[in-house]
Amino acid sequence: MRQRLSSEPDRYRGRRRVPTPPRSRYAAVVTTAFVGAGIVALGANALPDAKSVNPSVLDELRQASVASQDAADRNGTADRATRDERSDAASEQDPWLLPLHGYDFKSPYGVRWGKLHTGIDLVAPEGTPYKAIHSGTVTKAGWFGGYGYAVIVKHSDGSEAIYGHSSAVTVKEGQEVKAGDQLGLVGNTGHSYGSHLHLEVHVNGQPLDPVPWLQERGVDIKLETEALYGDVAAS
Ligand SMILES: [Zn+2]
């Protein structure tokens, strides 16, 4: 950057005989150079042959540099504000979490035994407590056909999580839950081949693969990791 800085007066000197240098263009070039170098205050002495430069041009450059720095500051502030809002929303107020720990990821979403397996199976001992992956309202808590004893939580973004095959449910329909609140106990009820939690996610009423969907929210079911901080979730 130093070389670029010292080249500016030379560039100007070469054009000195032109009565009115194209001010906006010159300002843009110098502004880019100085802002790029991280120099906020552009003093007249910063230019080796400043005295040969028309003072009004220097003033204009100074103003342009300050204006650009202001704009850069404003942009920086806006960026920080966006980041803060995101991390607040993602982690401190409304995180996404794993439904339990120490499970064995058994059966992925997809066609299984000739039909679509609409969720994922997390094998864990009967009676292991499982928790809400996100805040929301309990819209189902009880027997739910092939799901056995199940809990459905509707999240504020409209998505739903279904927790199936419980040995018991420990919430009531209509109850508000936060991420990490216990919903029930892992079991082997309904159409189930052994003690496990069947976790299913519906978006717009349709099931989707919860693994990549939760990954986007900072939760990696396969790696059994959850992001407690928004900046981790966003990366
Ligand atoms: Zn299942």
Coordinates of C-alpha atoms and ligand atoms in Angstrom, one line a residue:
M1 CA 0.0 0.0 0.0
R2 CA 2.9 2.3 0.6
Q3 CA 3.9 2.2 -3.0
R4 CA 0.4 3.0 -4.1
L5 CA 0.2 5.9 -1.7
S6 CA 3.5 7.5 -2.9
S7 CA 2.5 7.0 -6.5
E8 CA -0.6 9.2 -6.2
P9 CA 1.2 12.5 -6.2
D10 CA 3.2 11.3 -9.2
R11 CA 0.1 10.4 -11.0
Y12 CA -1.3 13.8 -10.2
R13 CA 1.9 15.6 -11.2
G14 CA 1.7 14.0 -14.6
R15 CA -1.7 15.6 -15.1
R16 CA -0.8 18.9 -13.5
R17 CA -1.1 21.0 -16.6
V18 CA -4.7 19.8 -17.2
P19 CA -6.7 22.8 -16.0
T20 CA -9.4 20.8 -14.2
P21 CA -8.5 17.2 -13.4
P22 CA -11.6 15.0 -13.4
R23 CA -12.3 15.5 -9.7
S24 CA -14.6 12.7 -9.1
R25 CA -12.4 10.2 -10.7
Y26 CA -9.3 11.4 -8.9
A27 CA -11.2 11.4 -5.6
A28 CA -12.3 7.9 -6.2
V29 CA -8.8 6.7 -6.9
V30 CA -7.3 8.4 -3.9
T31 CA -10.2 7.5 -1.6
T32 CA -9.8 3.8 -2.6
A33 CA -6.1 4.0 -1.9
F34 CA -6.4 5.6 1.5
V35 CA -9.5 3.8 2.7
G36 CA -7.9 0.6 1.5
A37 CA -4.8 1.4 3.6
G38 CA -6.9 2.0 6.6
I39 CA -5.9 5.6 6.9
V40 CA -8.8 7.7 8.2
A41 CA -7.3 11.2 8.4
L42 CA -5.7 12.5 5.2
G43 CA -3.5 15.4 6.1
A44 CA -1.9 17.7 3.6
N45 CA 1.5 16.6 4.8
A46 CA 0.8 13.0 3.9
L47 CA 1.5 13.9 0.3
P48 CA 5.2 14.6 -0.3
D49 CA 4.6 17.5 -2.8
A50 CA 1.3 18.6 -1.3
K51 CA 2.1 22.2 -1.7
S52 CA 2.1 21.8 -5.5
V53 CA -1.4 20.4 -5.3
N54 CA -4.3 22.8 -5.6
P55 CA -5.6 23.1 -2.0
S56 CA -9.2 22.9 -3.1
V57 CA -8.6 19.5 -4.6
L58 CA -6.9 18.3 -1.4
D59 CA -10.0 19.5 0.5
E60 CA -12.2 17.6 -1.8
L61 CA -10.0 14.5 -1.4
R62 CA -10.1 14.9 2.4
Q63 CA -13.9 15.1 2.4
A64 CA -14.2 12.2 0.0
S65 CA -11.9 10.1 2.2
V66 CA -13.9 11.0 5.3
A67 CA -17.2 10.3 3.6
S68 CA -16.0 6.9 2.5
Q69 CA -14.7 6.1 5.9
D70 CA -18.1 7.1 7.3
A71 CA -19.8 4.8 4.8
A72 CA -17.4 2.0 5.7
D73 CA -18.2 2.6 9.4
R74 CA -21.9 2.6 8.8
N75 CA -21.6 -0.7 6.8
G76 CA -19.5 -2.2 9.5
T77 CA -22.1 -1.2 12.1
A78 CA -24.9 -2.7 9.9
D79 CA -22.9 -5.9 9.5
R80 CA -22.4 -6.2 13.3
A81 CA -26.1 -5.5 14.0
T82 CA -27.1 -8.3 11.5
R83 CA -24.7 -10.7 13.1
D84 CA -25.9 -9.9 16.6
E85 CA -29.6 -10.3 15.7
R86 CA -28.8 -13.7 14.1
S87 CA -26.8 -15.0 17.0
D88 CA -29.5 -13.8 19.4
A89 CA -32.2 -15.5 17.5
A90 CA -30.3 -18.7 16.8
S91 CA -28.8 -19.4 20.2
E92 CA -29.7 -17.3 23.2
Q93 CA -33.4 -17.0 22.7
D94 CA -34.4 -19.9 20.5
P95 CA -31.8 -22.6 20.0
W96 CA -32.0 -25.9 18.1
L97 CA -30.7 -28.8 20.1
L98 CA -30.3 -32.6 20.0
P99 CA -33.3 -34.5 21.4
L100 CA -31.0 -36.6 23.5
H101 CA -27.4 -37.7 23.9
G102 CA -25.6 -41.0 23.8
Y103 CA -27.8 -42.6 21.1
D104 CA -26.9 -44.8 18.2
F105 CA -28.0 -43.3 14.8
K106 CA -29.7 -46.4 13.3
S107 CA -32.0 -45.8 10.4
P108 CA -31.8 -42.7 8.1
Y109 CA -34.6 -41.0 6.3
G110 CA -35.5 -42.7 3.0
V111 CA -36.9 -45.8 1.5
R112 CA -36.6 -48.7 3.8
W113 CA -38.2 -52.2 3.4
G114 CA -39.9 -50.9 0.3
K115 CA -41.5 -47.8 1.9
L116 CA -40.5 -44.4 2.9
H117 CA -39.1 -44.1 6.4
T118 CA -40.2 -40.6 7.1
G119 CA -37.8 -39.9 10.0
I120 CA -34.6 -41.0 11.6
D121 CA -34.2 -43.6 14.4
L122 CA -32.0 -42.9 17.4
V123 CA -31.5 -46.0 19.4
A124 CA -31.3 -45.5 23.2
P125 CA -32.3 -47.6 26.2
E126 CA -36.0 -47.6 27.2
G127 CA -36.8 -44.9 29.6
T128 CA -34.1 -42.5 28.4
P129 CA -35.6 -38.9 28.6
Y130 CA -35.8 -37.1 25.3
K131 CA -36.2 -33.4 24.9
A132 CA -37.6 -30.8 22.5
I133 CA -35.2 -29.8 19.7
H134 CA -36.8 -26.4 19.5
S135 CA -39.3 -24.2 21.3
G136 CA -42.9 -24.5 20.3
T137 CA -46.4 -25.7 21.2
V138 CA -47.3 -29.3 21.9
T139 CA -50.0 -30.2 19.4
K140 CA -50.1 -34.0 20.2
A141 CA -49.2 -35.9 23.3
G142 CA -50.5 -39.5 23.4
W143 CA -51.2 -42.5 21.4
F144 CA -50.6 -41.8 17.6
G145 CA -51.2 -45.1 15.7
G146 CA -48.0 -46.6 14.3
Y147 CA -45.9 -43.9 16.1
G148 CA -47.1 -45.4 19.4
Y149 CA -47.0 -42.9 22.2
A150 CA -45.8 -39.7 20.5
V151 CA -45.3 -36.0 20.9
I152 CA -45.7 -33.4 18.2
V153 CA -44.3 -29.9 18.7
K154 CA -45.2 -27.1 16.3
H155 CA -42.4 -24.5 16.1
S156 CA -42.9 -20.8 15.5
D157 CA -41.5 -21.1 12.0
G158 CA -44.4 -23.5 11.2
S159 CA -42.3 -26.7 11.1
E160 CA -43.2 -29.6 13.3
A161 CA -41.2 -32.3 15.1
I162 CA -42.7 -35.7 15.8
Y163 CA -41.2 -37.8 18.5
G164 CA -42.4 -41.4 18.2
H165 CA -42.4 -44.8 20.0
S166 CA -42.2 -43.4 23.5
S167 CA -42.7 -45.5 26.6
A168 CA -44.3 -42.4 28.1
V169 CA -45.0 -38.8 27.2
T170 CA -44.4 -36.2 29.9
V171 CA -46.1 -33.1 28.4
K172 CA -49.7 -32.2 27.6
E173 CA -51.3 -31.0 24.4
G174 CA -51.3 -27.2 24.3
Q175 CA -48.2 -26.9 26.5
E176 CA -45.5 -24.4 25.5
V177 CA -42.0 -25.9 25.5
K178 CA -38.5 -24.6 25.1
A179 CA -35.6 -26.3 23.4
G180 CA -34.2 -28.9 25.9
D181 CA -37.5 -29.4 27.8
Q182 CA -38.2 -33.0 28.4
L183 CA -41.1 -34.3 26.3
G184 CA -41.1 -38.0 27.1
L185 CA -39.2 -41.3 27.5
V186 CA -37.7 -43.4 24.8
G187 CA -39.6 -46.6 24.3
N188 CA -40.8 -49.3 21.9
T189 CA -44.5 -48.6 21.4
G190 CA -46.4 -48.6 18.1
H191 CA -44.8 -49.9 14.9
S192 CA -41.3 -50.3 16.4
Y193 CA -38.6 -52.9 16.2
G194 CA -36.8 -52.0 19.5
S195 CA -36.3 -49.2 21.9
H196 CA -35.6 -46.0 20.0
L197 CA -36.7 -42.5 19.4
H198 CA -38.2 -41.9 15.9
L199 CA -37.7 -38.2 15.1
E200 CA -39.5 -36.8 12.2
V201 CA -39.6 -33.2 10.9
H202 CA -42.5 -31.8 8.8
V203 CA -42.2 -28.6 6.8
N204 CA -45.4 -27.4 5.1
G205 CA -47.1 -30.6 6.4
Q206 CA -44.6 -32.8 4.5
P207 CA -41.8 -34.9 6.0
L208 CA -38.3 -34.2 5.0
D209 CA -34.8 -35.5 5.8
P210 CA -34.1 -34.0 9.3
V211 CA -30.4 -34.5 9.0
P212 CA -29.4 -31.7 6.5
W213 CA -32.4 -29.6 7.7
L214 CA -31.1 -29.7 11.3
Q215 CA -27.5 -29.2 10.1
E216 CA -28.5 -25.8 8.7
R217 CA -29.7 -25.0 12.2
G218 CA -26.5 -26.0 13.9
V219 CA -27.4 -29.5 15.0
D220 CA -25.6 -32.5 13.5
I221 CA -27.6 -35.6 14.4
K222 CA -25.0 -38.0 12.9
L223 CA -22.0 -36.3 14.7
E224 CA -24.2 -35.8 17.8
T225 CA -23.2 -32.1 18.0
E226 CA -25.3 -29.1 18.6
A227 CA -24.3 -25.5 18.3
L228 CA -25.0 -23.4 21.4
Y229 CA -23.8 -20.2 19.8
G230 CA -25.2 -18.5 16.8
D231 CA -21.9 -17.8 15.0
V232 CA -21.2 -21.5 15.0
A233 CA -24.6 -22.3 13.6
A234 CA -24.1 -19.7 10.9
S235 CA -20.7 -21.0 9.7
Ligands
ZN1 ZN -38.3 -44.5 12.6

